[in-house]
XYZ file of C-alpha atoms in Angstrom:
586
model
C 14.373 -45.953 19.722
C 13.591 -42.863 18.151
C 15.200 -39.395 19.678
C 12.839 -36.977 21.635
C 13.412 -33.501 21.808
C 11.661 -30.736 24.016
C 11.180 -27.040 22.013
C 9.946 -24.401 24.047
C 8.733 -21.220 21.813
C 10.276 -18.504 24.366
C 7.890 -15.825 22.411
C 4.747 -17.939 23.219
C 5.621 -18.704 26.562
C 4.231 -16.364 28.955
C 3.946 -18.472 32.709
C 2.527 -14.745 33.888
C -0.873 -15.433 31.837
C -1.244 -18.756 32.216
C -1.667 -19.530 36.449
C 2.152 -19.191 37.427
C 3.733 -22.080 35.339
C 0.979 -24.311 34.635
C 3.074 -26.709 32.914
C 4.981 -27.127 35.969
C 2.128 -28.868 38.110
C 0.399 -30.972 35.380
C 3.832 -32.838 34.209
C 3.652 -36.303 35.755
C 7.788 -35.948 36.696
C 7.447 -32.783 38.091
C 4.586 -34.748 40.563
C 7.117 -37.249 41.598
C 9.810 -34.627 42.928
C 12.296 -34.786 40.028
C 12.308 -30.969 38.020
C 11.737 -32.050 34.093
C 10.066 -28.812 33.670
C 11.289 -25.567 35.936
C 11.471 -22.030 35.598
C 14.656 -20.523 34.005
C 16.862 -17.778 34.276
C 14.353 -15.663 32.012
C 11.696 -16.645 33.460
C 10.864 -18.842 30.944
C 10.224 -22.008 31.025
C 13.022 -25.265 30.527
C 12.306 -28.362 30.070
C 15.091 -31.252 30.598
C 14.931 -33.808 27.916
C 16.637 -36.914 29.841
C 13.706 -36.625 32.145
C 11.055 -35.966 30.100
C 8.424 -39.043 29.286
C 6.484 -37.993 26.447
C 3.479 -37.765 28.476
C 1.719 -35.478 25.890
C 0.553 -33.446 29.221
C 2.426 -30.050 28.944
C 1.872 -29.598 25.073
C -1.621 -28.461 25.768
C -0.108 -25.331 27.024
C -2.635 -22.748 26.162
C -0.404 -20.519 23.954
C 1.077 -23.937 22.215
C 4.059 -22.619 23.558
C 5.430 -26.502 24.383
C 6.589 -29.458 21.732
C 7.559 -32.761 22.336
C 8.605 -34.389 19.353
C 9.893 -38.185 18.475
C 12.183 -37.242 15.838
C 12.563 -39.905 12.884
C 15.469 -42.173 13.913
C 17.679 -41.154 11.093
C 18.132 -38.579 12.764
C 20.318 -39.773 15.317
C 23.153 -37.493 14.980
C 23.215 -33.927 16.688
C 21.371 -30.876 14.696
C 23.669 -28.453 12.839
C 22.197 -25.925 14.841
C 20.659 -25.282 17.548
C 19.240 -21.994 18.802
C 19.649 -22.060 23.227
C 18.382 -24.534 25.081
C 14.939 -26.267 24.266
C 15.458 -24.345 20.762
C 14.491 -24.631 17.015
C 16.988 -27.282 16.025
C 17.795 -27.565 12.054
C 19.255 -31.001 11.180
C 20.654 -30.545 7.958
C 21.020 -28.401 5.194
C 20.147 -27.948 1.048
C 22.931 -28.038 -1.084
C 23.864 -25.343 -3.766
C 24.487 -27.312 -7.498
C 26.652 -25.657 -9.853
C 24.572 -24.623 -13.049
C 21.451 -25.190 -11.606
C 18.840 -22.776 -9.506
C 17.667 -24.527 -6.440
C 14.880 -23.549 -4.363
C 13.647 -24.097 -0.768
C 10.514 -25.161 -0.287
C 8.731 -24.917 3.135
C 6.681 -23.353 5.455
C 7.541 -20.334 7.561
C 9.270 -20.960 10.833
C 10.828 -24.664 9.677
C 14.905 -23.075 9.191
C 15.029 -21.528 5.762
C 16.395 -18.451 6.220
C 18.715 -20.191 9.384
C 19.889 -22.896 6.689
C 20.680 -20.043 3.761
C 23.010 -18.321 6.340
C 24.833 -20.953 7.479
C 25.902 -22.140 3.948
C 26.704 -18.400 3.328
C 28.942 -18.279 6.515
C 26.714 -15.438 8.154
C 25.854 -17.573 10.706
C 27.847 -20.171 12.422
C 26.712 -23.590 13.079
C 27.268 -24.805 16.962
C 26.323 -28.196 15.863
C 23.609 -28.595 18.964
C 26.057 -27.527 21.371
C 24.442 -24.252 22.441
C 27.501 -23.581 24.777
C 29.750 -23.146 22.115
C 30.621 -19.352 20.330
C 31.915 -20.996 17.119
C 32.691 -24.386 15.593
C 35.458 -24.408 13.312
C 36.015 -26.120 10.153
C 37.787 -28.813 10.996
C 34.781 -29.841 13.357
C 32.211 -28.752 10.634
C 33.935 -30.902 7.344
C 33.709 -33.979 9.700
C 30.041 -33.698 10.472
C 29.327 -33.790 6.709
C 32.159 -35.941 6.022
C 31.604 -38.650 2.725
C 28.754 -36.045 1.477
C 29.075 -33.396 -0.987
C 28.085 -30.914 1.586
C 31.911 -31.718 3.036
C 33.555 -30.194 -0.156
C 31.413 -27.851 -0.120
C 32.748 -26.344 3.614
C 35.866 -27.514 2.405
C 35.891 -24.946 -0.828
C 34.625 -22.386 1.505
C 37.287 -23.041 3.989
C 39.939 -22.582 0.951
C 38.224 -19.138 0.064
C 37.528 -21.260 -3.472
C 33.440 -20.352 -2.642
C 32.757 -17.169 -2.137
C 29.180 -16.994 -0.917
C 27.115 -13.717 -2.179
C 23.500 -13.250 0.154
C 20.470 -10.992 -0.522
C 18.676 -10.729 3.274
C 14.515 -11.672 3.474
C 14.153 -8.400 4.844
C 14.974 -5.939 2.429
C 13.199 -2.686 4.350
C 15.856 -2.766 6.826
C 18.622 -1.433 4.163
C 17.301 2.366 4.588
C 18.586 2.048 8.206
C 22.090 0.600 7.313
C 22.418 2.769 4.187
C 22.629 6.142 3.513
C 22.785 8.122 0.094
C 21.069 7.607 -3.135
C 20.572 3.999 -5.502
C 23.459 4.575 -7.252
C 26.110 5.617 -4.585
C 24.853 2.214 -3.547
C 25.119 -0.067 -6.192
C 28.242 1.648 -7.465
C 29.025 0.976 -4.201
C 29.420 -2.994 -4.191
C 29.228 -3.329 -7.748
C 32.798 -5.728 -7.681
C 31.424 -7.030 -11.026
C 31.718 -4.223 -12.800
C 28.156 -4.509 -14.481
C 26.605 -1.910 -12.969
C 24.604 -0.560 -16.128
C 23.486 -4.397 -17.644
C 21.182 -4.459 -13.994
C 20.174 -1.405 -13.754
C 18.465 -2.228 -17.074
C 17.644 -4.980 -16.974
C 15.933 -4.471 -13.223
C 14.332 -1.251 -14.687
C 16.071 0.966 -12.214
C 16.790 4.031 -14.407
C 14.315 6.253 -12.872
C 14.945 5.725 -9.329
C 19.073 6.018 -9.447
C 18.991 9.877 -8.080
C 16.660 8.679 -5.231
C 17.653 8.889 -1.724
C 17.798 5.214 -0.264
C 15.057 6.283 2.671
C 12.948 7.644 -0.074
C 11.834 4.288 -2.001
C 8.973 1.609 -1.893
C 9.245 -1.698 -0.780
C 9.327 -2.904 -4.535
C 11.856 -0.823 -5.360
C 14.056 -1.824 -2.089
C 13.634 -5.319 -3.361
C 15.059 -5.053 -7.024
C 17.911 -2.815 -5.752
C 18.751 -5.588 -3.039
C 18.823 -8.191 -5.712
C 20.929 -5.840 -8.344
C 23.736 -5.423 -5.089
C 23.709 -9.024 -4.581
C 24.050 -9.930 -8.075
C 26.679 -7.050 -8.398
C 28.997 -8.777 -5.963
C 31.630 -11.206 -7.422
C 30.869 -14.656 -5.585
C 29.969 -18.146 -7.413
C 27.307 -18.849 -5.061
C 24.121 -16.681 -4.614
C 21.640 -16.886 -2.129
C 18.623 -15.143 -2.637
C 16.087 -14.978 0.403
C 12.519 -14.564 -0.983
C 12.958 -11.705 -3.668
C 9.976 -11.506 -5.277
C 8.090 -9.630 -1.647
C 6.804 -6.333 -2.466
C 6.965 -7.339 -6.661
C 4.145 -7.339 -8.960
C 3.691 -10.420 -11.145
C 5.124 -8.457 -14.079
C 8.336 -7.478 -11.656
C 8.480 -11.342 -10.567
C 8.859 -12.340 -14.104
C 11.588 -10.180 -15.068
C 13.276 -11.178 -11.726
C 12.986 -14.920 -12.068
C 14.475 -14.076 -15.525
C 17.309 -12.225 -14.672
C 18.175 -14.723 -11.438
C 17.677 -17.371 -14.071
C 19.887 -16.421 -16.533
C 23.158 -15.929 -13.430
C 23.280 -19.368 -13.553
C 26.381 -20.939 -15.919
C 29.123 -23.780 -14.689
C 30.313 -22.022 -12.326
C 28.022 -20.401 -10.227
C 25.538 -21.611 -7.914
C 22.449 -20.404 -6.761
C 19.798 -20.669 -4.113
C 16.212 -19.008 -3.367
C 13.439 -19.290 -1.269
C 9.849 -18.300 -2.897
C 6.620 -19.055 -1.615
C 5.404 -18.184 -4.520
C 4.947 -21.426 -6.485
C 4.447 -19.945 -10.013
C 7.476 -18.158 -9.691
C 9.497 -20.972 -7.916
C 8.600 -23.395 -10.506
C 9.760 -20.595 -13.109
C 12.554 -19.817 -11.488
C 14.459 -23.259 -10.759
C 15.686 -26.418 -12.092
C 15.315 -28.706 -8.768
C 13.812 -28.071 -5.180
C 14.212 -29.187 -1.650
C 11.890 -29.256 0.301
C 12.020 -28.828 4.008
C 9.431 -30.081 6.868
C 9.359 -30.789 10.545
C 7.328 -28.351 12.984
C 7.206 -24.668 12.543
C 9.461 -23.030 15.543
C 10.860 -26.474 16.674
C 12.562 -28.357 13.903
C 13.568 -28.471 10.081
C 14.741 -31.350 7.952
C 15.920 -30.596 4.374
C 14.583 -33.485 1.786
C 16.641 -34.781 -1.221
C 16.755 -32.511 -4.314
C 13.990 -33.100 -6.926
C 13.470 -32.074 -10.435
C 11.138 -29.209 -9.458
C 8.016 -30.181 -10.930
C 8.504 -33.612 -9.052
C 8.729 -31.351 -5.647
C 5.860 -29.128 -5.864
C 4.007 -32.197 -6.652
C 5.305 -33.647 -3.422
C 5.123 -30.837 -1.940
C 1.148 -30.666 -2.547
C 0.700 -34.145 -1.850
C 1.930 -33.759 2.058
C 3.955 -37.192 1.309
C 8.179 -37.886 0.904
C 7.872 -41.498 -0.592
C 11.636 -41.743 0.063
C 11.868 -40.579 3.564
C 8.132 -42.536 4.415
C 7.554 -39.019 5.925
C 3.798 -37.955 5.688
C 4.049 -34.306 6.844
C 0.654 -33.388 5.606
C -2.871 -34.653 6.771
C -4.189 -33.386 3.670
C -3.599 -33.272 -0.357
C -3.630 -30.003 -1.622
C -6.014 -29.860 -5.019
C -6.552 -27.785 -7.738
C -9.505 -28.029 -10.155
C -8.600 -28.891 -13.302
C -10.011 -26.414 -15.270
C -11.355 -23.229 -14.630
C -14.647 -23.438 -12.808
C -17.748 -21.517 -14.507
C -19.983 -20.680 -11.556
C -23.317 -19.587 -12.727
C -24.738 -16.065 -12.182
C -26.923 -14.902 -9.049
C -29.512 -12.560 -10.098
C -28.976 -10.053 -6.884
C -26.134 -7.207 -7.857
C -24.513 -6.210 -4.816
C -22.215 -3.445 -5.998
C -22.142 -2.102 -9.358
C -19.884 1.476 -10.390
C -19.771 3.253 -13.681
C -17.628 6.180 -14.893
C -15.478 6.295 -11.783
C -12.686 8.943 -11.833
C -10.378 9.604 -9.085
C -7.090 12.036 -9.713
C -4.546 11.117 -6.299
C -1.174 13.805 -7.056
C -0.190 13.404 -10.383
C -2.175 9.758 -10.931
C -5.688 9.183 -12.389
C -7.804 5.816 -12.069
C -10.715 4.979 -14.259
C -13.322 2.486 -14.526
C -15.541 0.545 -17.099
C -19.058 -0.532 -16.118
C -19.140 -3.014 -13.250
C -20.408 -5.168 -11.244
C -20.319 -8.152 -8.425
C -23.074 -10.382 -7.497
C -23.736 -12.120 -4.285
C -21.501 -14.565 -3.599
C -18.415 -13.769 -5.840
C -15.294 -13.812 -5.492
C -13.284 -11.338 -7.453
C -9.694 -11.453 -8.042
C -7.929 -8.519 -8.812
C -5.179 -7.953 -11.017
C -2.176 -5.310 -12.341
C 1.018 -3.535 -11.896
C 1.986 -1.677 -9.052
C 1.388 1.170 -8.903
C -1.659 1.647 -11.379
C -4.573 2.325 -9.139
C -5.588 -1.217 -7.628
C -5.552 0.029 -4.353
C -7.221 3.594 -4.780
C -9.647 1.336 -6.412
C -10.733 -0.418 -3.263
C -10.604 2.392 -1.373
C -13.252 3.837 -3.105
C -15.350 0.869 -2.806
C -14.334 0.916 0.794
C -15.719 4.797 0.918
C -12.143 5.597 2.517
C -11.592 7.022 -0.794
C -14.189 9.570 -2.735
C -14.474 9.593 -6.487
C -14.249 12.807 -8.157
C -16.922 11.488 -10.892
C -18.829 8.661 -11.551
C -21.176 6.722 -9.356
C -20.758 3.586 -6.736
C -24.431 2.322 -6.195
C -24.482 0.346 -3.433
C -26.366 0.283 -0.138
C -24.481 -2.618 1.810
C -21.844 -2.910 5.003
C -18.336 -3.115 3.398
C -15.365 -4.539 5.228
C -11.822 -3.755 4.225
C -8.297 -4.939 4.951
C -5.774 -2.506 3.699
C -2.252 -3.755 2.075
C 0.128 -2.297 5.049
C -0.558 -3.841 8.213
C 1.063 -2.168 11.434
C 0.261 -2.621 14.829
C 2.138 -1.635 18.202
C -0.631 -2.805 20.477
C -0.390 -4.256 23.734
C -3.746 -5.581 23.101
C -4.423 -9.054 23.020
C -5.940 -11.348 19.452
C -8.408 -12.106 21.600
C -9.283 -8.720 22.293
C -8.676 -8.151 18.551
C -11.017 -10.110 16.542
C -13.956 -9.561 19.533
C -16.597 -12.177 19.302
C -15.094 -13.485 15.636
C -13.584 -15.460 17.623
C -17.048 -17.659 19.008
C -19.190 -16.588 15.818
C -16.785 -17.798 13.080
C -14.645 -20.479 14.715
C -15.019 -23.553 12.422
C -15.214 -21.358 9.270
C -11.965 -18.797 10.282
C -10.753 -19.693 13.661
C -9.533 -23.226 13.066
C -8.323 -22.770 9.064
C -6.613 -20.005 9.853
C -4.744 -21.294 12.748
C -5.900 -18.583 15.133
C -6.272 -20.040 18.414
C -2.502 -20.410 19.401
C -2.532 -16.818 18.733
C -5.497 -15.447 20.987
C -3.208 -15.152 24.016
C -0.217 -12.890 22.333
C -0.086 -9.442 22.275
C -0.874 -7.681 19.073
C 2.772 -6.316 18.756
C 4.406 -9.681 19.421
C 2.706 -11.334 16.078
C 5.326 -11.992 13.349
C 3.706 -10.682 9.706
C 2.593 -13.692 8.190
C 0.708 -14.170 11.957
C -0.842 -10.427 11.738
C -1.688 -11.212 8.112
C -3.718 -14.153 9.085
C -5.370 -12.065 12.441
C -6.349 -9.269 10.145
C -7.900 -11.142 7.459
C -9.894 -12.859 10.277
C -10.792 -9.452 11.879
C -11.832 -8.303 8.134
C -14.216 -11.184 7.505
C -15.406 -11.506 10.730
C -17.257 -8.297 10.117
C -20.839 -7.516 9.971
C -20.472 -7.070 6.100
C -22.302 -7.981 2.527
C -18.876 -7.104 0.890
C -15.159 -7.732 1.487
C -12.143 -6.085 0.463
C -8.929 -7.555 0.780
C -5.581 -6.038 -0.292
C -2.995 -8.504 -0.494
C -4.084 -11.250 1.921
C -1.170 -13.413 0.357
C 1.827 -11.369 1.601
C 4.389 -12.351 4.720
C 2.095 -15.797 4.204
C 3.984 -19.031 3.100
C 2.836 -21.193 -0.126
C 0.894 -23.799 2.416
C -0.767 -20.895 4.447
C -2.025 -19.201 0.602
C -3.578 -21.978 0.049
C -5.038 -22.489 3.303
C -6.365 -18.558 3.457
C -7.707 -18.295 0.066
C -9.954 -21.440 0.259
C -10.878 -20.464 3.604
C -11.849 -16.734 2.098
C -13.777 -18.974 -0.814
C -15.497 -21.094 1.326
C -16.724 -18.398 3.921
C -18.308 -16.447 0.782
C -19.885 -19.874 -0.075
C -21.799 -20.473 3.104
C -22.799 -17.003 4.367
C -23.731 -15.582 0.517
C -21.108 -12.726 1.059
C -19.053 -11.144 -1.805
C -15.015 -10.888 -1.927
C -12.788 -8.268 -3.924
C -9.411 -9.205 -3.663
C -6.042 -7.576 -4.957
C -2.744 -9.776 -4.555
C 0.118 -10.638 -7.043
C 0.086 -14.447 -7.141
C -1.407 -15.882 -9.713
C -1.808 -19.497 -8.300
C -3.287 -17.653 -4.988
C -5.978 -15.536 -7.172
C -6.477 -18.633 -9.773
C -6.824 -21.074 -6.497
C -9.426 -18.451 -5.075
C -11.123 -16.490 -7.553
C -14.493 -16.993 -9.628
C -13.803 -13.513 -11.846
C -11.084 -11.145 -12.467
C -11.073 -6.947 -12.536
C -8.081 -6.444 -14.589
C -5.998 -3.097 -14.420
C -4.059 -1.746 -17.245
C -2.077 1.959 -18.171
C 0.957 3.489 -17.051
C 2.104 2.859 -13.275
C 2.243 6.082 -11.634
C 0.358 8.084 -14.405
C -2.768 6.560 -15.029
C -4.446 3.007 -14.445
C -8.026 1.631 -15.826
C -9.935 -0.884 -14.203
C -11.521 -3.142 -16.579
C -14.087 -5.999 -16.021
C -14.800 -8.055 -13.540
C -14.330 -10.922 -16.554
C -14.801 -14.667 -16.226
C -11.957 -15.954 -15.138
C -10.752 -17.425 -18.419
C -11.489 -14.066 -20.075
C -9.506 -12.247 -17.432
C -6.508 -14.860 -17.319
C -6.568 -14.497 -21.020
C -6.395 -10.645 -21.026
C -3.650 -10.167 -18.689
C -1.508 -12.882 -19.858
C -1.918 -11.168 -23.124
C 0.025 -7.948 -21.541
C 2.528 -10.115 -19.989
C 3.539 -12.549 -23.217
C 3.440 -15.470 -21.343
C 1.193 -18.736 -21.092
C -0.540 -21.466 -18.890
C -0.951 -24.506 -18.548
C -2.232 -27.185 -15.824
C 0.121 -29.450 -14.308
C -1.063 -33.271 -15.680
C -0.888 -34.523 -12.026
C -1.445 -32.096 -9.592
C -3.437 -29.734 -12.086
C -1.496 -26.522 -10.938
C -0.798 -23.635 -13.185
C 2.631 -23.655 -14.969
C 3.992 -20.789 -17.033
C 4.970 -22.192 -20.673
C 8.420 -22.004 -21.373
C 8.652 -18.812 -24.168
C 8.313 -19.582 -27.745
C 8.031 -23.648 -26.348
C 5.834 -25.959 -28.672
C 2.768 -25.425 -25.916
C 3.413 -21.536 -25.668
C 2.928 -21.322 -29.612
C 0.038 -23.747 -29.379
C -2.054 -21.627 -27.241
C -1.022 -18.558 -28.321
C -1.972 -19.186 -31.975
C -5.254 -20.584 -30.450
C -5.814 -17.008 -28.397
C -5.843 -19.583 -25.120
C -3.443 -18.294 -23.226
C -5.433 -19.792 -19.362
C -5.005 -23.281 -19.928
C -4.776 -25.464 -22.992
């Protein structure tokens, strides 16, 4: 008989909104006298597991704040950890490989980050007994005991691993650390190699710069230089390509790349699949239910896993955890031309401090979608802005006489409102085309400030779209979002242009997100934080081939699943296409 477990999401759970513990009076036990479900010392509420029946009743909580899951029956043994009672339970965990990169492939909330710490011995495990402060060694070996992951805890008992870990949330270092870059990184730097990353992380001109005084992108190359500075043999890195443009995610898959040797071990998580399938030589992939449970799959070569990982299915584990195959078209779709511009510019000049952005001749028609690409830091953004008429040009003309609706790239919110309250009626008008693909419903009942970022991402973009607009600008819809929810958003943001005959600008960094999404491309090129050009928009193979062109590399499309995949440099296919000026697909 398979295992049931009973998750409560103490964040969702609010008994104060919902009629006084509503759970409590429709659970079937409950009716009969006995207390499955009660109130508990926080108010919250607890569920007890031995008396539970798997009704199905009290998981139509209206803040889907309530799981009851039949966990496969492998999984018989306690989790390796458990977080309080009716908690996220994680039931076992990737394993680093000498030599090799290994990634982590998942969705948000499923234990990524919880499984990272534990094998770097930031967290410890309580092996499902939430009572307990610590489990020691001796306790921990024998869980894993006849598997590799028991010499693994055993080297790290024996101080022969020494674990090295760069944090997911790099923009809390400027409250832990004070001074500037390189007081830092001189700081930890036990390797003594403290000029080879500075240079090859390109971060000469920021070493005089006060901690408190950088961008996120900058925050995240210094956290990976002080991690990589440390003397360990295995390295954990938690997504470190956040905040990085796609030229910055290139040179940092290279340099994470090129730590691995015989004796060193690494580990990352990356939602962005480009990058991951760069970056690494196998993946694991981990499933279950967001905010209830995580299982870690067998390592795969790491084409193999993304392919699974599209495909929803683990042929090995018979585990479907995926209604749905994700697809990509398998070449690059020529959509034909409206006649009715919607916005068109020319000559646009804008000088922001010392930076100037320019423009070429453009326009968008009526139902595009426009993908827009370029370093940080050269002018995407003041770009929009104009569009968005937050922003005036100095020169030049925008002619356009339409409703625009923007989303800007920093969201913060410290509203007690409620998503509900939010998004207004978006929430009746557009509920097949945003409500339900965006996964917005369990979400109407929270409170504005109580929404993690990749849930504010997806309440924003829905607030942004459900607009009374003819255009749409969208700054980085992709970011705090994992690789399924991309997917999800930016076929959701194609398909809404589709069916109401709106038009979509939108800037983000990953390439698989903007080729998955976009008809054209605006391409941006000059000097970040001197002067930037916006060129285009371009078909999409014209665009693809223009910026590739800037960053030397080359695409190609996965034979099964049809995905992009960057060319190995100077590889047979790499020359191939580059001789043939083809740089988007072969």
């Amino acid at each position: 008989m398979a295992k049931r477990i009973a998750v409560v999401e103490r964040d969702k759970c609010h008994p104060e909104r919902c009629g006084n513990y509503w759970c409590k009076g429709a659970c079937p036990v409950n009716r009969t006298g006995a207390e499955c479900i009660d109130k508990g010392s926080d108010s919250k509420v607890v569920i007890d597991e031995s008396l539970c029946t798997g009704c199905g009743i009290c998981v139509k909580c209206p803040f889907d704040a309530l799981h009851i899951i039949n966990l496969p029956s492998e999984l018989e043994k306690d989790p390796i950890h458990q977080y309080g009672e009716n908690g996220f339970r994680l039931y076992n965990l990737p394993m680093p490989t000498f030599g090799k990169v290994v990634g982590i492939l998942g969705r948000n909330g499923i234990g990524k980050s919880t499984a990272l710490q534990i094998l770097a011995g930031i967290l410890d495990p309580n092996l499902g007994d939430i009572t307990s402060k610590k489990i020691d060694f001796k306790k921990l070996i024998e869980y894993f005991k006849g598997t590799e992951t028991q010499k693994f805890f055993e080297k790290l008992r024996d101080g022969k691993i020494k674990a090295a870990f760069k944090p997911q949330q790099v923009d809390m270092i400027p409250k832990t650390q004070k001074g500037t870059v390189k007081q830092l990184l001189k700081k930890v730097d036990e390797r003594k190699i403290f000029d080879e990353v500075v240079e090859e992380l390109d971060l000469q001109n920021i070493l005089d710069t006060d901690i408190d005084k950088i961008s996120g992108g900058e925050l995240q190359r210094i956290a990976i230089a002080a991690t990589a500075m440390k003397k360990a043999n295995v390295y954990f890195f938690d997504e470190p390509t956040s905040y990085l443009d796609i030229k910055q995610r290139l040179n940092v898959s290279k340099f994470i790349k090129n730590m691995s040797n015989e004796d060193t071990a690494i580990i990352i998580i990356e939602h962005d699949l480009l990058i991951l399938d760069h970056m690494t030589d196998l993946v694991q992939i981990m499933y279950g239910k967001e905010g209830a449970y995580g299982i870690v799959s067998l390592p795969k070569s790491t084409r193999t896993a993304i392919n699974v990982y599209l495909d929803g299915f683990l042929k090995e584990e018979n585990v479907r955890f995926r209604d749905k195959t994700i697809k990509f078209s398998g070449r690059p779709v020529i959509k034909k031309k409206k006649d009715q511009v919607l916005v068109s510019w020319d000559g646009l000049s804008k000088k922001v401090g010392k930076f100037t952005i320019t423009s070429e001749k453009g326009e968008v028609y009526k139902t595009d979608v426009v993908g827009i690409l370029g370093e940080n830091g050269i002018g995407k953004t003041s770009f929009v802005r104009i569009l968005a008429k937050d922003l005036k040009a100095d020169s030049g003309k925008v002619n356009e006489n339409i409703k625009v609706s923007y989303k800007p790239q920093y969201l913060e919110t410290n509203s007690d409102e409620l998503v509900m309250g939010f998004l207004g009626t978006t929430v009746q008008k557009f509920d097949v085309q945003l409500m339900r693909p965006l996964q917005i419903k369990p979400l109407l009942l929270k409170k504005m400030k109580e929404l993690s970022g990749g849930e504010l991402q997806r309440v924003v973009i829905a607030k942004a779209l459900g607009e009374d607009a003819d255009l749409f600008l969208l700054d980085e819809p992709s970011a705090y979002l994992d690789v399924e929810q991309r997917l999800v958003v930016s076929k959701a943001i194609s398909d809404f242009m589709e069916q109401t005959g709106k038009s979509c600008l939108t800037v983000d960094h990953d390439l698989l997100f903007l080729d998955y999404l976009s008809d054209d491309l605006l391409v941006f090129d000059g000097k970040p934080a001197e002067s930037g050009i916006c060129e285009g928009p371009f078909t999409m193979k014209e665009g693809m081939n223009l910026f590739l062109t800037k960053l030397n590399i080359s695409l190609r499309r996965d034979p099964e699943s049809k995905r992009p995949r960057i060319n190995k440099q100077d590889s047979v296919k790499d020359r191939e296409q580059k001789s043939k000026g083809n740089l988007y697909y072969s």
